Every structure is written in structure tokens, then in C-alpha cells.
Coordinates of N, CA and C in Angstrom, one line a residue:
M18 N 20.9 0.4 4.5 CA 20.5 -1.0 4.3 C 19.1 -1.2 4.9
I19 N 18.2 -1.9 4.2 CA 16.8 -2.1 4.7 C 16.8 -3.4 5.4
S20 N 16.1 -3.5 6.5 CA 16.0 -4.8 7.2 C 14.9 -5.6 6.5
T21 N 15.1 -6.9 6.4 CA 14.2 -7.8 5.7 C 12.9 -8.0 6.4
P22 N 12.9 -8.3 7.8 CA 11.6 -8.6 8.4 C 10.6 -7.4 8.3
I23 N 9.3 -7.7 8.1 CA 8.3 -6.7 8.1 C 8.2 -6.0 9.4
S24 N 8.2 -4.7 9.5 CA 8.1 -4.0 10.8 C 6.8 -3.3 10.8
C25 N 6.7 -2.0 10.5 CA 5.5 -1.3 10.6 C 4.4 -1.8 9.7
T26 N 4.8 -2.4 8.6 CA 3.8 -2.9 7.6 C 3.0 -4.0 8.1
S27 N 3.4 -4.7 9.1 CA 2.7 -5.9 9.6 C 1.3 -5.6 10.1
D28 N 1.1 -4.4 10.6 CA -0.2 -4.0 11.2 C -1.2 -3.9 10.1
Y29 N -0.9 -3.8 8.8 CA -1.8 -3.6 7.8 C -2.5 -4.9 7.4
Y30 N -2.0 -6.0 7.8 CA -2.6 -7.3 7.4 C -3.7 -7.8 8.4
S31 N -4.9 -7.3 8.2 CA -6.0 -7.7 9.1 C -7.3 -7.7 8.3
G32 N -8.3 -8.2 8.9 CA -9.6 -8.3 8.2 C -10.4 -7.0 8.1
S33 N -11.6 -7.1 7.5 CA -12.4 -5.9 7.3 C -13.8 -6.1 7.7
D34 N -14.5 -5.1 8.3 CA -15.9 -5.2 8.6 C -16.6 -3.9 8.1
F35 N -16.0 -3.3 7.1 CA -16.6 -2.0 6.6 C -17.6 -2.3 5.5
D36 N -18.6 -1.4 5.4 CA -19.6 -1.4 4.3 C -19.3 -0.3 3.3
Y37 N -19.6 -0.6 2.1 CA -19.2 0.3 1.0 C -20.4 0.5 0.0
D38 N -20.4 1.7 -0.6 CA -21.4 2.0 -1.7 C -20.8 1.4 -3.0
D39 N -21.6 1.6 -4.1 CA -21.2 1.1 -5.4 C -21.0 2.2 -6.4
D40 N -20.6 3.4 -5.9 CA -20.3 4.5 -6.8 C -19.2 4.1 -7.7
V41 N -19.2 4.6 -8.9 CA -18.1 4.3 -9.9 C -17.2 5.6 -10.0
V42 N -16.0 5.5 -9.7 CA -15.0 6.6 -9.7 C -13.8 6.1 -10.4
K43 N -13.3 6.9 -11.4 CA -12.1 6.5 -12.1 C -10.8 7.0 -11.4
A44 N -10.8 8.2 -10.8 CA -9.6 8.7 -10.2 C -10.0 9.5 -8.9
A45 N -9.0 9.7 -8.1 CA -9.2 10.4 -6.8 C -9.5 11.8 -7.1
P46 N -10.4 12.4 -6.2 CA -10.6 13.9 -6.3 C -9.4 14.6 -5.9
Q47 N -9.3 15.9 -6.3 CA -8.1 16.7 -6.0 C -8.2 17.5 -4.7
H48 N -8.6 16.8 -3.6 CA -8.8 17.5 -2.4 C -8.7 16.5 -1.2
H49 N -8.5 17.0 0.0 CA -8.5 16.1 1.1 C -9.9 15.4 1.3
C50 N -9.9 14.2 1.7 CA -11.2 13.5 1.9 C -11.1 12.6 3.1
S51 N -12.3 12.1 3.5 CA -12.3 11.2 4.7 C -11.8 9.8 4.3
L52 N -11.6 9.1 5.4 CA -11.2 7.7 5.2 C -12.2 6.9 4.5
N53 N -13.5 7.1 4.8 CA -14.6 6.4 4.2 C -14.6 6.7 2.7
D54 N -14.4 8.0 2.4 CA -14.4 8.4 0.9 C -13.3 7.7 0.2
T55 N -12.1 7.6 0.8 CA -11.0 7.0 0.2 C -11.3 5.5 0.0
N56 N -11.9 4.9 1.0 CA -12.2 3.5 0.8 C -13.2 3.2 -0.4
I57 N -14.1 4.1 -0.6 CA -15.0 4.0 -1.7 C -14.3 4.2 -3.0
I58 N -13.4 5.1 -3.0 CA -12.6 5.3 -4.2 C -11.8 4.1 -4.6
L59 N -11.1 3.5 -3.5 CA -10.3 2.3 -3.8 C -11.2 1.1 -4.2
Q60 N -12.4 1.0 -3.6 CA -13.3 -0.1 -4.0 C -13.6 0.0 -5.5
T61 N -14.0 1.2 -5.9 CA -14.4 1.3 -7.3 C -13.3 1.3 -8.3
L62 N -12.1 1.7 -7.9 CA -10.9 1.5 -8.7 C -10.6 0.0 -9.0
I63 N -10.7 -0.7 -7.9 CA -10.5 -2.2 -8.0 C -11.5 -2.9 -8.9
Q64 N -12.8 -2.5 -8.7 CA -13.8 -3.0 -9.5 C -13.6 -2.7 -11.0
N65 N -13.2 -1.5 -11.3 CA -12.9 -1.1 -12.7 C -11.7 -1.8 -13.2
Q66 N -10.7 -1.9 -12.4 CA -9.4 -2.6 -12.8 C -9.6 -4.0 -13.2
Y67 N -10.4 -4.8 -12.5 CA -10.6 -6.2 -12.8 C -11.6 -6.4 -13.9
Q68 N -12.2 -5.4 -14.3 CA -13.1 -5.5 -15.5 C -12.3 -5.4 -16.8
Q69 N -11.0 -4.9 -16.7 CA -10.2 -4.8 -17.8 C -9.7 -6.1 -18.2
S70 N -9.4 -6.3 -19.5 CA -8.9 -7.6 -20.0 C -7.5 -8.0 -19.4
S71 N -7.4 -9.2 -19.1 CA -6.1 -9.7 -18.6 C -5.2 -10.0 -19.9
S72 N -3.9 -9.8 -19.7 CA -3.0 -9.9 -20.9 C -2.6 -11.3 -21.1
N73 N -2.6 -11.7 -22.4 CA -2.0 -13.0 -22.8 C -0.7 -12.8 -23.5
I74 N -0.1 -11.6 -23.4 CA 1.2 -11.4 -23.9 C 2.2 -12.0 -22.9
S75 N 3.3 -12.6 -23.4 CA 4.3 -13.2 -22.5 C 4.9 -12.1 -21.6
S76 N 5.3 -12.6 -20.4 CA 5.9 -11.7 -19.4 C 7.3 -11.2 -20.0
T77 N 8.0 -12.1 -20.7 CA 9.3 -11.7 -21.2 C 9.1 -10.6 -22.2
N78 N 8.1 -10.7 -23.1 CA 7.9 -9.6 -24.1 C 7.5 -8.3 -23.4
K79 N 6.7 -8.4 -22.5 CA 6.2 -7.2 -21.8 C 7.4 -6.5 -21.1
I80 N 8.2 -7.3 -20.4 CA 9.3 -6.7 -19.6 C 10.3 -6.1 -20.6
Q81 N 10.6 -6.7 -21.7 CA 11.5 -6.2 -22.7 C 11.1 -4.8 -23.2
Q82 N 9.8 -4.7 -23.5 CA 9.3 -3.4 -24.0 C 9.3 -2.4 -22.8
S83 N 9.0 -2.8 -21.6 CA 9.0 -1.9 -20.5 C 10.4 -1.3 -20.3
I84 N 11.4 -2.2 -20.4 CA 12.8 -1.7 -20.2 C 13.2 -0.7 -21.3
Q85 N 12.8 -1.0 -22.5 CA 13.1 -0.1 -23.6 C 12.4 1.3 -23.4
L86 N 11.2 1.2 -22.9 CA 10.5 2.4 -22.6 C 11.2 3.2 -21.5
L87 N 11.6 2.5 -20.5 CA 12.3 3.2 -19.4 C 13.6 3.9 -19.9
K88 N 14.3 3.2 -20.8 CA 15.6 3.8 -21.3 C 15.3 5.2 -22.0
L89 N 14.2 5.3 -22.7 CA 13.8 6.5 -23.3 C 13.4 7.6 -22.2
V90 N 12.7 7.1 -21.2 CA 12.4 8.0 -20.1 C 13.6 8.6 -19.4
Q91 N 14.6 7.7 -19.2 CA 15.9 8.2 -18.6 C 16.7 9.0 -19.5
E92 N 16.7 8.7 -20.8 CA 17.5 9.5 -21.7 C 17.0 10.9 -21.9
Y93 N 15.7 11.1 -21.8 CA 15.1 12.4 -22.0 C 14.6 13.0 -20.7
D94 N 15.0 12.4 -19.6 CA 14.8 12.9 -18.2 C 13.3 13.2 -18.0
L95 N 12.5 12.2 -18.4 CA 11.0 12.3 -18.1 C 10.7 11.8 -16.7
S96 N 9.5 12.0 -16.3 CA 9.2 11.7 -14.9 C 8.7 10.2 -14.8
N97 N 8.8 9.7 -13.5 CA 8.3 8.4 -13.3 C 6.8 8.3 -13.5
E98 N 6.1 9.3 -13.3 CA 4.7 9.3 -13.5 C 4.4 9.1 -15.0
I99 N 5.1 9.7 -15.9 CA 5.0 9.5 -17.3 C 5.3 8.1 -17.7
F100 N 6.3 7.5 -17.1 CA 6.7 6.1 -17.4 C 5.5 5.2 -17.0
I101 N 5.0 5.4 -15.8 CA 4.0 4.4 -15.3 C 2.8 4.4 -16.2
R102 N 2.3 5.6 -16.6 CA 1.1 5.7 -17.4 C 1.4 5.2 -18.8
A103 N 2.6 5.5 -19.4 CA 3.0 5.1 -20.7 C 3.1 3.6 -20.8
N104 N 3.6 3.0 -19.7 CA 3.8 1.5 -19.6 C 2.4 0.8 -19.7
A105 N 1.5 1.4 -19.0 CA 0.1 0.8 -19.0 C -0.5 0.9 -20.4
I106 N -0.3 2.1 -21.1 CA -0.8 2.3 -22.5 C -0.1 1.3 -23.4
L107 N 1.2 1.1 -23.2 CA 2.0 0.2 -24.1 C 1.5 -1.2 -23.9
H108 N 1.3 -1.7 -22.7 CA 0.9 -3.1 -22.5 C -0.5 -3.3 -23.0
K109 N -1.4 -2.4 -22.9 CA -2.7 -2.6 -23.4 C -2.7 -2.6 -24.9
F110 N -1.8 -1.8 -25.5 CA -1.6 -1.8 -27.0 C -1.1 -3.1 -27.5
L111 N -0.1 -3.6 -26.7 CA 0.5 -4.9 -27.1 C -0.6 -6.0 -27.1
L112 N -1.5 -5.9 -26.1 CA -2.6 -6.9 -26.0 C -3.6 -6.8 -27.2
S113 N -3.9 -5.5 -27.5 CA -4.9 -5.3 -28.5 C -4.4 -5.7 -29.9
T114 N -3.1 -5.6 -30.1 CA -2.5 -5.9 -31.4 C -2.0 -7.3 -31.5
K115 N -2.0 -8.0 -30.3 CA -1.4 -9.3 -30.2 C 0.1 -9.3 -30.7
C116 N 0.8 -8.2 -30.3 CA 2.1 -8.1 -30.7 C 3.1 -9.0 -29.9
V117 N 3.9 -9.8 -30.6 CA 4.8 -10.7 -29.9 C 6.2 -10.4 -30.2
N118 N 6.5 -9.5 -31.1 CA 7.9 -9.1 -31.4 C 8.2 -7.7 -30.9
N119 N 9.4 -7.3 -31.0 CA 9.8 -5.9 -30.6 C 9.1 -4.9 -31.5
I120 N 8.6 -3.9 -30.9 CA 7.9 -2.9 -31.7 C 8.8 -1.7 -32.0
D121 N 8.5 -0.9 -33.0 CA 9.3 0.2 -33.4 C 9.4 1.2 -32.2
V122 N 10.5 1.9 -32.1 CA 10.7 2.9 -31.0 C 9.7 4.0 -31.2
S123 N 9.2 4.3 -32.4 CA 8.3 5.4 -32.6 C 6.9 5.1 -31.8
I124 N 6.6 3.8 -31.7 CA 5.4 3.5 -30.9 C 5.6 3.7 -29.4
L125 N 6.8 3.4 -28.9 CA 7.2 3.8 -27.5 C 7.1 5.3 -27.3
I126 N 7.6 6.0 -28.2 CA 7.6 7.5 -28.1 C 6.1 8.0 -28.1
A127 N 5.3 7.4 -28.9 CA 3.9 7.8 -28.9 C 3.2 7.5 -27.6
C128 N 3.5 6.3 -27.0 CA 3.0 6.0 -25.7 C 3.4 7.0 -24.6
L129 N 4.7 7.4 -24.7 CA 5.2 8.5 -23.8 C 4.5 9.8 -24.0
S130 N 4.3 10.1 -25.3 CA 3.6 11.4 -25.6 C 2.2 11.4 -25.1
L131 N 1.4 10.3 -25.3 CA 0.1 10.2 -24.8 C 0.0 10.3 -23.2
S132 N 1.0 9.7 -22.6 CA 1.1 9.7 -21.2 C 1.4 11.1 -20.7
T133 N 2.2 11.8 -21.4 CA 2.6 13.2 -21.0 C 1.3 14.1 -21.0
K134 N 0.5 13.9 -22.0 CA -0.7 14.6 -22.2 C -1.7 14.3 -21.1
L135 N -1.6 13.1 -20.5 CA -2.5 12.8 -19.3 C -1.9 13.3 -18.0
S136 N -0.7 13.6 -18.0 CA 0.0 14.0 -16.7 C -0.4 15.5 -16.4
Q137 N -0.5 15.7 -15.1 CA -0.8 17.1 -14.6 C 0.5 17.8 -14.3
H138 N 1.6 17.2 -14.4 CA 2.9 17.8 -13.9 C 3.9 18.0 -15.0
S139 N 3.5 17.8 -16.3 CA 4.5 17.9 -17.4 C 3.9 18.8 -18.5
T140 N 4.8 19.5 -19.2 CA 4.4 20.3 -20.4 C 4.9 19.6 -21.7
H141 N 3.9 19.1 -22.5 CA 4.2 18.3 -23.6 C 5.1 19.0 -24.6
S142 N 4.8 20.3 -24.9 CA 5.5 21.1 -25.9 C 7.0 21.3 -25.6
S143 N 7.4 21.1 -24.4 CA 8.8 21.4 -24.0 C 9.7 20.2 -24.1
I144 N 9.2 19.1 -24.6 CA 10.0 17.8 -24.6 C 10.4 17.5 -26.0
P145 N 11.7 17.6 -26.3 CA 12.2 17.4 -27.7 C 11.9 16.1 -28.3
L146 N 11.7 15.1 -27.5 CA 11.4 13.7 -28.0 C 10.1 13.7 -28.8
F147 N 9.2 14.7 -28.6 CA 7.9 14.6 -29.2 C 7.8 15.5 -30.4
N148 N 8.9 15.6 -31.2 CA 8.9 16.5 -32.4 C 8.9 15.7 -33.7
S149 N 8.6 14.4 -33.6 CA 8.6 13.5 -34.8 C 7.4 13.8 -35.7
D150 N 7.6 13.7 -37.0 CA 6.6 13.9 -37.9 C 5.5 12.8 -37.9
S151 N 5.9 11.7 -37.5 CA 5.0 10.5 -37.4 C 4.3 10.4 -36.1
L152 N 4.6 11.3 -35.2 CA 4.0 11.1 -33.8 C 2.5 11.1 -33.8
I153 N 1.9 12.0 -34.5 CA 0.4 12.1 -34.5 C -0.2 10.9 -35.1
L154 N 0.4 10.4 -36.2 CA -0.1 9.2 -36.8 C -0.1 8.0 -35.8
N155 N 1.1 7.9 -35.1 CA 1.2 6.7 -34.2 C 0.3 6.9 -33.0
E156 N 0.1 8.1 -32.5 CA -0.8 8.4 -31.4 C -2.2 7.9 -31.8
N157 N -2.6 8.3 -33.0 CA -4.0 8.0 -33.5 C -4.1 6.5 -33.7
M158 N -3.1 5.8 -34.1 CA -3.1 4.3 -34.3 C -3.3 3.7 -32.9
I159 N -2.6 4.1 -31.9 CA -2.7 3.6 -30.6 C -4.1 3.8 -30.0
C160 N -4.5 5.1 -30.1 CA -5.9 5.4 -29.6 C -7.0 4.6 -30.3
N161 N -6.9 4.4 -31.6 CA -7.9 3.6 -32.3 C -7.8 2.2 -31.8
A162 N -6.6 1.7 -31.7 CA -6.5 0.3 -31.2 C -7.1 0.1 -29.8
L163 N -7.0 1.1 -29.0 CA -7.5 1.0 -27.6 C -8.9 1.6 -27.5
E164 N -9.5 1.9 -28.6 CA -10.8 2.5 -28.7 C -10.9 3.8 -27.8
W165 N -9.8 4.5 -27.9 CA -9.6 5.8 -27.2 C -9.7 5.8 -25.7
D166 N -9.5 4.6 -25.1 CA -9.5 4.4 -23.7 C -8.1 4.3 -23.2
I167 N -7.4 5.5 -23.2 CA -6.0 5.5 -22.9 C -5.7 5.8 -21.4
D168 N -6.7 6.3 -20.7 CA -6.6 6.7 -19.3 C -7.0 5.6 -18.4
M169 N -6.3 4.4 -18.5 CA -6.7 3.3 -17.8 C -6.1 3.4 -16.3
I170 N -6.6 2.5 -15.5 CA -6.2 2.5 -14.1 C -4.8 2.0 -13.9
T171 N -4.0 2.7 -13.2 CA -2.6 2.4 -12.9 C -2.3 2.5 -11.4
P172 N -1.2 2.1 -10.9 CA -0.9 2.3 -9.5 C -1.0 3.8 -9.1
I173 N -0.9 4.7 -10.0 CA -1.0 6.1 -9.7 C -2.3 6.4 -9.1
N174 N -3.4 5.9 -9.7 CA -4.7 6.1 -9.2 C -4.8 5.8 -7.7
Y175 N -4.3 4.7 -7.3 CA -4.4 4.2 -5.9 C -3.5 5.1 -5.0
I176 N -2.3 5.4 -5.5 CA -1.4 6.3 -4.7 C -2.0 7.6 -4.4
E177 N -2.6 8.3 -5.5 CA -3.1 9.6 -5.3 C -4.4 9.6 -4.4
A178 N -5.1 8.5 -4.5 CA -6.3 8.4 -3.6 C -5.9 8.3 -2.1
M179 N -4.8 7.6 -1.8 CA -4.3 7.4 -0.5 C -3.6 8.7 0.0
L180 N -3.0 9.4 -0.9 CA -2.3 10.6 -0.5 C -3.2 11.7 -0.1
L181 N -4.5 11.6 -0.4 CA -5.5 12.6 0.0 C -5.5 12.7 1.5
H182 N -5.0 11.7 2.2 CA -5.0 11.8 3.7 C -3.8 12.6 4.2
V183 N -2.9 12.8 3.4 CA -1.6 13.5 3.9 C -1.8 15.0 3.7
T184 N -1.9 15.7 4.7 CA -2.1 17.2 4.6 C -0.8 18.0 4.5
D185 N 0.3 17.4 5.0 CA 1.6 18.1 4.9 C 2.1 17.9 3.4
S186 N 2.2 19.1 2.7 CA 2.5 19.0 1.3 C 4.0 18.5 1.1
S187 N 4.9 18.9 2.0 CA 6.3 18.4 1.9 C 6.4 16.9 2.0
I188 N 5.7 16.4 3.0 CA 5.8 14.9 3.2 C 5.1 14.2 2.0
K189 N 4.0 14.8 1.6 CA 3.2 14.2 0.5 C 4.1 14.1 -0.8
A190 N 4.9 15.2 -1.1 CA 5.7 15.2 -2.2 C 6.8 14.1 -2.1
R191 N 7.4 14.0 -0.9 CA 8.5 13.0 -0.7 C 7.9 11.6 -0.9
V192 N 6.7 11.4 -0.3 CA 6.1 10.0 -0.4 C 5.8 9.7 -1.8
R193 N 5.2 10.7 -2.5 CA 4.8 10.4 -3.9 C 6.1 10.1 -4.8
E194 N 7.1 10.9 -4.6 CA 8.3 10.7 -5.4 C 9.0 9.3 -5.2
L195 N 9.1 9.0 -3.9 CA 9.8 7.7 -3.6 C 8.9 6.5 -4.0
T196 N 7.6 6.6 -3.8 CA 6.7 5.6 -4.2 C 6.7 5.3 -5.7
Y197 N 6.7 6.4 -6.4 CA 6.7 6.2 -7.9 C 8.0 5.6 -8.3
E198 N 9.1 5.9 -7.7 CA 10.4 5.3 -8.0 C 10.3 3.8 -7.7
L199 N 9.7 3.4 -6.6 CA 9.6 2.0 -6.3 C 8.7 1.2 -7.3
I200 N 7.6 1.9 -7.7 CA 6.7 1.3 -8.7 C 7.4 1.1 -10.0
V201 N 8.3 2.0 -10.4 CA 9.1 1.8 -11.7 C 10.0 0.6 -11.5
L202 N 10.6 0.4 -10.4 CA 11.5 -0.7 -10.1 C 10.6 -2.0 -10.3
C203 N 9.4 -2.0 -9.8 CA 8.6 -3.2 -10.0 C 8.2 -3.5 -11.4
L204 N 7.8 -2.4 -12.1 CA 7.3 -2.5 -13.5 C 8.4 -3.0 -14.4
T205 N 9.6 -2.9 -14.0 CA 10.8 -3.3 -14.9 C 11.4 -4.5 -14.3
D206 N 10.7 -5.2 -13.4 CA 11.2 -6.5 -12.9 C 10.2 -7.6 -13.3
V207 N 10.8 -8.6 -14.0 CA 9.9 -9.7 -14.5 C 9.1 -10.4 -13.5
R208 N 9.5 -10.4 -12.2 CA 8.8 -11.0 -11.2 C 7.5 -10.3 -10.8
C209 N 7.4 -9.0 -11.2 CA 6.2 -8.2 -10.8 C 5.4 -7.9 -12.0
I210 N 5.8 -8.3 -13.2 CA 5.2 -7.7 -14.4 C 3.7 -8.0 -14.5
D211 N 3.2 -9.1 -13.9 CA 1.8 -9.5 -14.1 C 1.0 -9.3 -12.8
L212 N 1.6 -8.6 -11.8 CA 0.8 -8.3 -10.6 C -0.1 -7.1 -10.8
S213 N -1.2 -7.0 -10.0 CA -2.2 -6.0 -10.2 C -1.7 -4.6 -9.7
S214 N -2.4 -3.6 -10.3 CA -2.0 -2.2 -9.9 C -2.2 -1.9 -8.4
D215 N -3.3 -2.5 -7.8 CA -3.5 -2.2 -6.4 C -2.5 -2.8 -5.5
S216 N -2.0 -4.1 -5.9 CA -1.0 -4.7 -5.1 C 0.3 -3.9 -5.2
L217 N 0.7 -3.5 -6.4 CA 1.9 -2.7 -6.6 C 1.9 -1.4 -5.9
A218 N 0.7 -0.7 -6.0 CA 0.6 0.6 -5.3 C 0.7 0.4 -3.8
M219 N -0.1 -0.5 -3.2 CA -0.1 -0.6 -1.8 C 1.3 -1.0 -1.2
S220 N 1.9 -2.0 -1.9 CA 3.2 -2.5 -1.5 C 4.3 -1.4 -1.5
C221 N 4.3 -0.7 -2.6 CA 5.3 0.4 -2.7 C 5.1 1.5 -1.8
L222 N 3.8 1.8 -1.5 CA 3.5 2.9 -0.5 C 3.9 2.5 0.9
L223 N 3.6 1.2 1.2 CA 4.0 0.7 2.5 C 5.6 0.7 2.7
M224 N 6.3 0.3 1.6 CA 7.7 0.4 1.6 C 8.2 1.8 1.8
T225 N 7.6 2.7 1.1 CA 8.0 4.1 1.2 C 7.8 4.6 2.6
S226 N 6.7 4.3 3.2 CA 6.4 4.8 4.6 C 7.4 4.2 5.6
E227 N 7.9 3.0 5.3 CA 8.9 2.4 6.1 C 10.3 3.1 5.9
L228 N 10.7 3.3 4.6 CA 11.9 4.0 4.3 C 12.0 5.4 4.9
L229 N 10.9 6.1 4.8 CA 10.9 7.5 5.3 C 10.5 7.6 6.7
D230 N 10.2 6.5 7.4 CA 9.9 6.4 8.8 C 8.6 7.3 9.1
C231 N 7.6 7.1 8.3 CA 6.4 7.9 8.4 C 5.2 6.9 8.3
C232 N 5.2 5.8 8.9 CA 4.2 4.8 8.8 C 2.8 5.3 9.3
E233 N 2.9 6.3 10.2 CA 1.6 6.8 10.8 C 0.8 7.6 9.8
I234 N 1.3 8.0 8.7 CA 0.5 8.8 7.8 C -0.5 7.9 6.9
I235 N -0.3 6.6 7.0 CA -1.2 5.8 6.2 C -2.1 5.0 7.1
P236 N -3.4 5.4 7.3 CA -4.3 4.6 8.2 C -4.4 3.2 7.7
K237 N -4.3 2.2 8.6 CA -4.3 0.8 8.1 C -5.7 0.4 7.6
Q238 N -6.8 1.2 8.0 CA -8.1 0.8 7.5 C -8.2 1.0 6.0
I239 N -7.3 1.7 5.3 CA -7.3 1.9 3.9 C -7.2 0.6 3.2
F240 N -6.4 -0.4 3.8 CA -6.1 -1.6 3.1 C -7.1 -2.7 3.4
L241 N -8.1 -2.4 4.3 CA -9.0 -3.5 4.8 C -9.9 -4.0 3.7
Y242 N -10.5 -3.1 2.9 CA -11.4 -3.6 1.9 C -10.7 -4.5 0.9
I243 N -9.5 -4.1 0.5 CA -8.8 -4.9 -0.6 C -8.5 -6.3 0.0
Q244 N -8.0 -6.4 1.2 CA -7.7 -7.7 1.7 C -8.9 -8.5 1.9
D245 N -10.0 -7.9 2.3 CA -11.2 -8.6 2.5 C -11.7 -9.3 1.2
K246 N -11.5 -8.6 0.1 CA -12.0 -9.0 -1.2 C -11.0 -9.9 -2.0
N247 N -9.7 -9.9 -1.5 CA -8.7 -10.5 -2.3 C -7.8 -11.3 -1.3
S248 N -8.0 -12.7 -1.3 CA -7.3 -13.5 -0.3 C -5.8 -13.5 -0.6
L249 N -5.4 -13.1 -1.8 CA -3.9 -13.1 -2.1 C -3.3 -11.8 -1.9
F250 N -4.0 -10.8 -1.3 CA -3.5 -9.5 -1.2 C -2.3 -9.4 -0.3
E251 N -2.5 -10.0 0.9 CA -1.4 -10.0 1.9 C -0.1 -10.7 1.3
T252 N -0.3 -11.9 0.7 CA 0.8 -12.6 0.1 C 1.5 -11.7 -1.0
S253 N 0.7 -11.0 -1.8 CA 1.3 -10.1 -2.8 C 2.1 -9.0 -2.2
L254 N 1.6 -8.4 -1.1 CA 2.4 -7.4 -0.4 C 3.7 -7.9 0.1
I255 N 3.7 -9.0 0.7 CA 4.9 -9.6 1.2 C 5.9 -9.9 0.1
F256 N 5.4 -10.5 -1.0 CA 6.2 -10.9 -2.1 C 6.8 -9.6 -2.8
I257 N 6.1 -8.6 -3.0 CA 6.6 -7.4 -3.6 C 7.6 -6.7 -2.7
R258 N 7.3 -6.7 -1.4 CA 8.2 -6.1 -0.5 C 9.6 -6.8 -0.5
Q259 N 9.6 -8.1 -0.5 CA 10.8 -8.8 -0.5 C 11.6 -8.5 -1.8
I260 N 10.9 -8.4 -2.9 CA 11.6 -8.1 -4.2 C 12.2 -6.7 -4.1
L261 N 11.5 -5.8 -3.5 CA 12.1 -4.4 -3.4 C 13.3 -4.4 -2.4
V262 N 13.2 -5.1 -1.4 CA 14.3 -5.2 -0.4 C 15.5 -5.8 -1.2
N263 N 15.3 -6.8 -2.0 CA 16.4 -7.4 -2.7 C 17.0 -6.4 -3.7
I264 N 16.2 -5.7 -4.4 CA 16.7 -4.7 -5.4 C 17.5 -3.6 -4.7
L265 N 16.9 -3.1 -3.6 CA 17.5 -1.9 -2.9 C 18.8 -2.3 -2.2
Q266 N 19.0 -3.6 -1.9 CA 20.2 -4.0 -1.2 C 21.4 -4.3 -2.2
K267 N 21.1 -4.3 -3.5 CA 22.1 -4.5 -4.5 C 23.1 -3.4 -4.5

């Protein structure tokens, strides 16, 4: 059972006096880097994230499609990483097509297929779900609708940037696995459906560090830039944490 009051996470809610460059980075490098480097990565991720169009699709429609997508992921034993990326592709596709009704399952499969191709941890050819004759046509339709920008910013970008500070590969794997599980819980909960990727990532990572009792692996300075630029950041963290506590206590 998880205690409701914020414990180790409370230290992360403080102001910032850091200076940052304006480099544009889409994803974290695949090596250990300094705290300052990670702050720059997070800064540019956030800048790019909020340049993306906000969705005018209803939360109800988005959550229904996300739940259908998750059912496919669970049925075919796909990873949480694939779901998170596919969900982002799906929602952007819904926005681009102004889709308000349930879409065909073949579109969901195409989103999962594209996500798998973006994943570094999955082999596309080994997944039976992706043997449909219409798959390539649907993939092309989605890519054309999104102007081939399918590698959008998701909570994964933020998590991987922050995990660069974790040198213990065993702890890193456990933190990544549990954090992705928590992100999936949020992405399939209507209360979180319109929250930003940075808020979801930070909240779920903080919750993971609390559940695994490894709060010390996440330097609190990582969160300072975001809170300094977003007055609602602390509120979002508390809100998402409470939702996760409620879900995990069921």
C-alpha cells in the first residue's frame, strides 16, 4: 500500500536560478551526461513539445481510442514503450483527420507498427499482428496525414534524458520498466489524457523512485527549469501523483 502524503518527492518543488542555452535537441543522447547537459535536453524538449498543436479532439474520444490500443498491446504482449509512442501517433492522427468517431482497428495496428519501427527494443518482423495486407497502406496514410513527422515528443524522451544520470544498469532497467507502466496507467485515465508529456514523465518518475525507494538517483535540479517556466508544474505533479496513488490502491 502506498502512503498518500508526499514524502521524498516534496524536495523537488523549488525554484530555479539556472541559465540555459538554446540548442535544439529532439531526444536524449545514448550515453551518460552531466546535469547541465540533461537540463539543456529537457529545456529543448519542452520548447519543441509546446510548439506542437494542441488537440481539439474530445477527451472521451481520445481515451476510448487509447483503451482500444492498449487492449491490442496486451493481447499481443507488446511493450509499454510501443504503446506510449503509438498512442502519441494515434492522437496526432485523430487531430489531423478531425476524427470524432471510432476508427477501424487496422489504423490502431498501423500506429503500433510505426511505433515498433521507432523502438530500439523490439523486432518488427517477429510480431504476428503486423502481417496484414493493408498495413503498408495504412502506415502511409498515417504518415502522409502527419507529414511524416511520426517521431513526436512523448514522456519517453524525458524519461530517457533523466535516466542518463543512472549509471547502475540494473536500477536503470527497473526504474524504466516501472515508470513506463505508470505512464500507461495515466495515458488510459481520462483525468490525465490532456496533461503534458513533461508533467506525466516527471510525475511517474518521481512515483517510481518512491516505490523503489531510490529517490537519491534523481537530482532535484533536473526539475528546476520546468517549474521555473511552468507555474502549474508543481500542481500537475501533485495531481498526477494522487491519481496514481488512487489507481494503485484499488
